[in-house]
Coordinates of C-alpha atoms in Angstrom, one line a residue:
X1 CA -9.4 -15.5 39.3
X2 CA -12.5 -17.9 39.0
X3 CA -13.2 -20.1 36.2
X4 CA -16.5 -21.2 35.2
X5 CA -18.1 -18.4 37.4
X6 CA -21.7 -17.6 37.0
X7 CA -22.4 -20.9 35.3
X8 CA -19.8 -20.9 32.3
X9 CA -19.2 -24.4 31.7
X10 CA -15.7 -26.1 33.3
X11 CA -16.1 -30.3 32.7
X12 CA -15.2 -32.5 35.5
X13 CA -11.9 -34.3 35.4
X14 CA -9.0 -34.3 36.2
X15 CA -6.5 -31.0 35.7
X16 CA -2.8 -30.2 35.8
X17 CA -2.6 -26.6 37.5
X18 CA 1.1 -25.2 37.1
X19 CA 2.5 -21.5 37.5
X20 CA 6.3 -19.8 37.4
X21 CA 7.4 -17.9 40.7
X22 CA 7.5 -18.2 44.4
X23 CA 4.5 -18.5 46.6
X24 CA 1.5 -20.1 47.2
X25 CA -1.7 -20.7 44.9
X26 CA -5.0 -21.3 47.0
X27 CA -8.1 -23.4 44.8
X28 CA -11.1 -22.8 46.0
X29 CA -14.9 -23.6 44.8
X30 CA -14.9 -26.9 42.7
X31 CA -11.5 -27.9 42.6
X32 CA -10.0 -30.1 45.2
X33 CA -5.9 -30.4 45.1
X34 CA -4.7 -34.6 45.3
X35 CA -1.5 -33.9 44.6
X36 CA 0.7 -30.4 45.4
X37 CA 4.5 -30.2 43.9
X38 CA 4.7 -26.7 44.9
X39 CA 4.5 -25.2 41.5
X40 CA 2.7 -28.0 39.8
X41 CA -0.7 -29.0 41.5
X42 CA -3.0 -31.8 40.4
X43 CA -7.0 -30.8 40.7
X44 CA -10.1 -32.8 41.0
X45 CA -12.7 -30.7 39.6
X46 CA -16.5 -31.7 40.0
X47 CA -18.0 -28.8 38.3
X48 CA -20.8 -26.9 39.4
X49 CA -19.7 -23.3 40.5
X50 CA -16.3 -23.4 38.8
X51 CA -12.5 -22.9 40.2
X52 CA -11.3 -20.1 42.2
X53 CA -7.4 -19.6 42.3
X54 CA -6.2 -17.5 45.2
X55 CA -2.7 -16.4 45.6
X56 CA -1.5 -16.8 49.0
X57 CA 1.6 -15.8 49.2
X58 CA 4.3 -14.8 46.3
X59 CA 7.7 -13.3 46.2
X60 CA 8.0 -9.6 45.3
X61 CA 11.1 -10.4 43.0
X62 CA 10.1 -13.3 42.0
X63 CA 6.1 -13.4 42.1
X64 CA 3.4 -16.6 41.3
X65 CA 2.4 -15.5 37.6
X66 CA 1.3 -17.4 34.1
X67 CA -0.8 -19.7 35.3
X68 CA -2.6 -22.4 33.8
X69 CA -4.7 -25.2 34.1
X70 CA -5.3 -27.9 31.4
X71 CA -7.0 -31.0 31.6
X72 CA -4.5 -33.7 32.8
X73 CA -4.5 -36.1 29.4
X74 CA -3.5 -32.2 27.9
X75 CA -0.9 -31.2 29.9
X76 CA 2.0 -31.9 28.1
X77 CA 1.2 -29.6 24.8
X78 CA 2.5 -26.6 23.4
X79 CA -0.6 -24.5 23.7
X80 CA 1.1 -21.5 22.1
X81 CA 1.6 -23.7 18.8
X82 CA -1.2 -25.8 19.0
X83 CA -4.2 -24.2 20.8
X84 CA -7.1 -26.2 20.1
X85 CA -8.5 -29.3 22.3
X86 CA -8.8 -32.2 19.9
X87 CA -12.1 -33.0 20.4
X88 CA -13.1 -29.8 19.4
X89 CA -10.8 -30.4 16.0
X90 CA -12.9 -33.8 15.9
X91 CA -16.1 -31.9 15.6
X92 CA -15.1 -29.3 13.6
X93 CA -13.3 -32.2 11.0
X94 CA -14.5 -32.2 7.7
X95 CA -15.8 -28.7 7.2
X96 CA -15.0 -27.0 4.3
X97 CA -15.9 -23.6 5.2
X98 CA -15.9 -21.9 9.0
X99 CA -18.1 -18.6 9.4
X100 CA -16.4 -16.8 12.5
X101 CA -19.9 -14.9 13.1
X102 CA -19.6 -15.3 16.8
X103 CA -16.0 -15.0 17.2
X104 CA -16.1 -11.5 15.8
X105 CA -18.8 -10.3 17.7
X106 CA -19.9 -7.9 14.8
X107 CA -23.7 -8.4 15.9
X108 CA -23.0 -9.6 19.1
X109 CA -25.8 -7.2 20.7
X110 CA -29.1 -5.4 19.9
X111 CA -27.4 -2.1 19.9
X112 CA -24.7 -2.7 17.0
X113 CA -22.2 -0.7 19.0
X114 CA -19.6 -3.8 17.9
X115 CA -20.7 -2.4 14.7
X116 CA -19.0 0.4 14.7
X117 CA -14.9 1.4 13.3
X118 CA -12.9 -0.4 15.8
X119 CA -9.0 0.2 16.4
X120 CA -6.4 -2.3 15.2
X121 CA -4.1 -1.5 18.5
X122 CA -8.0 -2.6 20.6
X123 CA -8.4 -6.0 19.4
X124 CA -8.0 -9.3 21.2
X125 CA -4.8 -10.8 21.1
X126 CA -4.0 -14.9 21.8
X127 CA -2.1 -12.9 25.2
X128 CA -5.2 -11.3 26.6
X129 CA -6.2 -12.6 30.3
X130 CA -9.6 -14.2 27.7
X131 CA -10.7 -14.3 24.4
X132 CA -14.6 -14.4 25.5
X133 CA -14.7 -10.6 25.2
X134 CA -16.1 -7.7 23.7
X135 CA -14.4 -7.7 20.8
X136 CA -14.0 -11.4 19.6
X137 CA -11.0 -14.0 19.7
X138 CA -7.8 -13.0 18.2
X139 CA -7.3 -13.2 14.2
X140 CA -4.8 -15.0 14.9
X141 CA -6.6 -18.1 16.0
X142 CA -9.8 -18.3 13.3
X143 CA -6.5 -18.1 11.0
X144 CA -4.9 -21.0 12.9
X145 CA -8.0 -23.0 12.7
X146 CA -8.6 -22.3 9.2
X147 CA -5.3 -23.6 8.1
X148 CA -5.6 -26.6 10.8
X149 CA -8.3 -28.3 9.5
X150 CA -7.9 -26.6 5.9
X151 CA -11.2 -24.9 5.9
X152 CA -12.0 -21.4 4.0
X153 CA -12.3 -18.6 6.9
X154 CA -15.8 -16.5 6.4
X155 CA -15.4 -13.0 8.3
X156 CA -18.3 -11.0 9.5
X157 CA -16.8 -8.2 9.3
X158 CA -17.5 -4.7 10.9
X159 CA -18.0 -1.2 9.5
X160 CA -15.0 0.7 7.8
X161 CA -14.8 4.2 8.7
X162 CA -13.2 4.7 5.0
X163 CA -11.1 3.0 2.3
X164 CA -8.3 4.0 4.1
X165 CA -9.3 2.2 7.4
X166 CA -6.6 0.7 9.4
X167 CA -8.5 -1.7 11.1
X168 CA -9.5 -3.2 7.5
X169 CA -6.0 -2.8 6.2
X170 CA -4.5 -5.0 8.6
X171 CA -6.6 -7.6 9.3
X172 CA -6.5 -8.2 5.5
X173 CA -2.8 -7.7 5.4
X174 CA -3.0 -10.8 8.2
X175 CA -4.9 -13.1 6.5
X176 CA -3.0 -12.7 3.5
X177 CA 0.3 -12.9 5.4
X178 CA -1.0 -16.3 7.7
X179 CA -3.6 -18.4 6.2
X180 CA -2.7 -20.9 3.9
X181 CA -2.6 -19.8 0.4
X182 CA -4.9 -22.9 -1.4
X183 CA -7.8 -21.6 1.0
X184 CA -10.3 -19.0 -0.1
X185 CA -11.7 -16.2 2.0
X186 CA -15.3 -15.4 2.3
X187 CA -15.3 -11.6 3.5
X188 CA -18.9 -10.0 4.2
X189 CA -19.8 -6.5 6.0
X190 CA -21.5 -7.8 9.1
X191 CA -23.5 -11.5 9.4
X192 CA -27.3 -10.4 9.5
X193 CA -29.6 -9.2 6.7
X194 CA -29.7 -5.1 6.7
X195 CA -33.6 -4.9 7.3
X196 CA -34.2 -1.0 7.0
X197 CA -30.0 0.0 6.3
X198 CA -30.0 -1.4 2.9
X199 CA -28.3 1.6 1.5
X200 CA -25.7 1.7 4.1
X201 CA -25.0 -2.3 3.5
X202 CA -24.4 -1.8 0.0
X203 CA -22.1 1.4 0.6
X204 CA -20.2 -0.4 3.6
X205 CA -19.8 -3.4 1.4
X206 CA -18.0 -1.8 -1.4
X207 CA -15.7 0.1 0.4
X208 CA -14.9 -3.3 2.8
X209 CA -14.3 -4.8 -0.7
X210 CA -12.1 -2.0 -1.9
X211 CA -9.8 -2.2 0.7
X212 CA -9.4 -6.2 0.4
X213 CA -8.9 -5.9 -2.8
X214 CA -5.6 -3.1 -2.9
X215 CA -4.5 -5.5 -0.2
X216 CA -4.6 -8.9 -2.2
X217 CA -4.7 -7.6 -5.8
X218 CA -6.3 -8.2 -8.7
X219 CA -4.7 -11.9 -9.7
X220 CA -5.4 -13.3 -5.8
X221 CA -8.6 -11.2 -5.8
X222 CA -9.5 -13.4 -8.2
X223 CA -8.0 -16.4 -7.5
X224 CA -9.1 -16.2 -3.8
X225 CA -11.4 -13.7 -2.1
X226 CA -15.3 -14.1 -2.6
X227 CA -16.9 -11.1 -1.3
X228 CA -20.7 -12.1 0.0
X229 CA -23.4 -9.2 0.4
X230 CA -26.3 -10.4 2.8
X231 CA -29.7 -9.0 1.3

């Protein structure tokens, strides 16, 4: 695996590298090992063409896997619960609304094929090897955020293939299962204006609504959702 290949930023500092298994874990590129405890390695990384790991060796019953790298003042949180570095939750402090445009990739290209249906069982989950994919960062985390720094979610949200879509149905189902009850939820059938597709903006935009809407009800549709059409 390399990190920060091709030019994708990795800071310079100080990491803690750690894996589960037997065998040996190779870094290559920009990160020098100081300290090695077998499974546990410290790494001086001076970033300008990233971090290549290489397994060397492993054990066939018991092989080098789940492995991570953290920056060293980070090293003792529970990522699973609490994913977010805190400068990041510094920056972000004080908003009152987050638009996750960009982390649904809805018009992430000139072609709009993230624009089309998409499968429920497809979508990123907080497991996957990297949430800089195709289709977006888990719900899960823009939900996590949200309630983190209390902030109302805003999704871009892709085209429904019919009131009936499971895609729809579930993310709703989600959000209204995860995020914090006091916070609204902005909802919105893509993030761009519809240029020449006005017709199909206003059609995708009332069945996306429709299916919130038998999801939450007509008391927390009220109380809570506030469905944006871009013009």
């Amino acid at each position: 695996s390399h990190v920060g290949k091709g030019g994708a930023f990795v800071r310079p500092g100080l990491y803690m590298c750690k894996f589960d298994g037997q065998g040996e874990l190779l870094i290559e590129k920009d990160g020098n090992v100081i300290q090695n405890n077998g499974t546990s390695l410290m790494i001086n990384v001076t970033s300008k063409n990233g971090v290549r790991f290489r397994i060397t060796r492993t054990n066939s019953s018991d092989p080098v896997r789940n492995i991570t790298m953290v920056p060293l003042e980070l090293s003792g949180r529970n990522f699973p619960e609490d994913p977010f570095h805190p400068e990041f939750i510094a920056e972000l402090s004080g908003a009152s609304i987050l638009r996750f445009s960009q982390w649904l990739r809805v018009d992430s290209n000139d072609y709009n094929s993230m624009n089309q249906p998409r499968n429920w069982s497809l979508r990123t989950l907080t497991t996957d090897q990297t949430q800089n994919c195709l289709a977006g960062v888990a719900l899960e985390y823009m939900v996590a955020l949200s309630n983190k720094l209390h902030a109302s979610p805003w999704f871009g949200l892709p085209k429904a293939a019919s009131v009936t879509d499971s895609y729809h149905i579930q993310f709703a189902n989600m959000v209204k299962a995860t995020l914090d009850p006091d916070l609204l939820i902005y909802i919105e059938y893509r993030d761009e204006g519809p240029g020449s597709l006005t017709q199909e903006q206003a059609q995708q935009s009332l069945m996306i609504f429709t299916i919130w809407e038998g999801v939450f009800g007509p008391d927390e549709t009220a109380r809570r959702l506030r469905r944006v059409v871009n013009i």
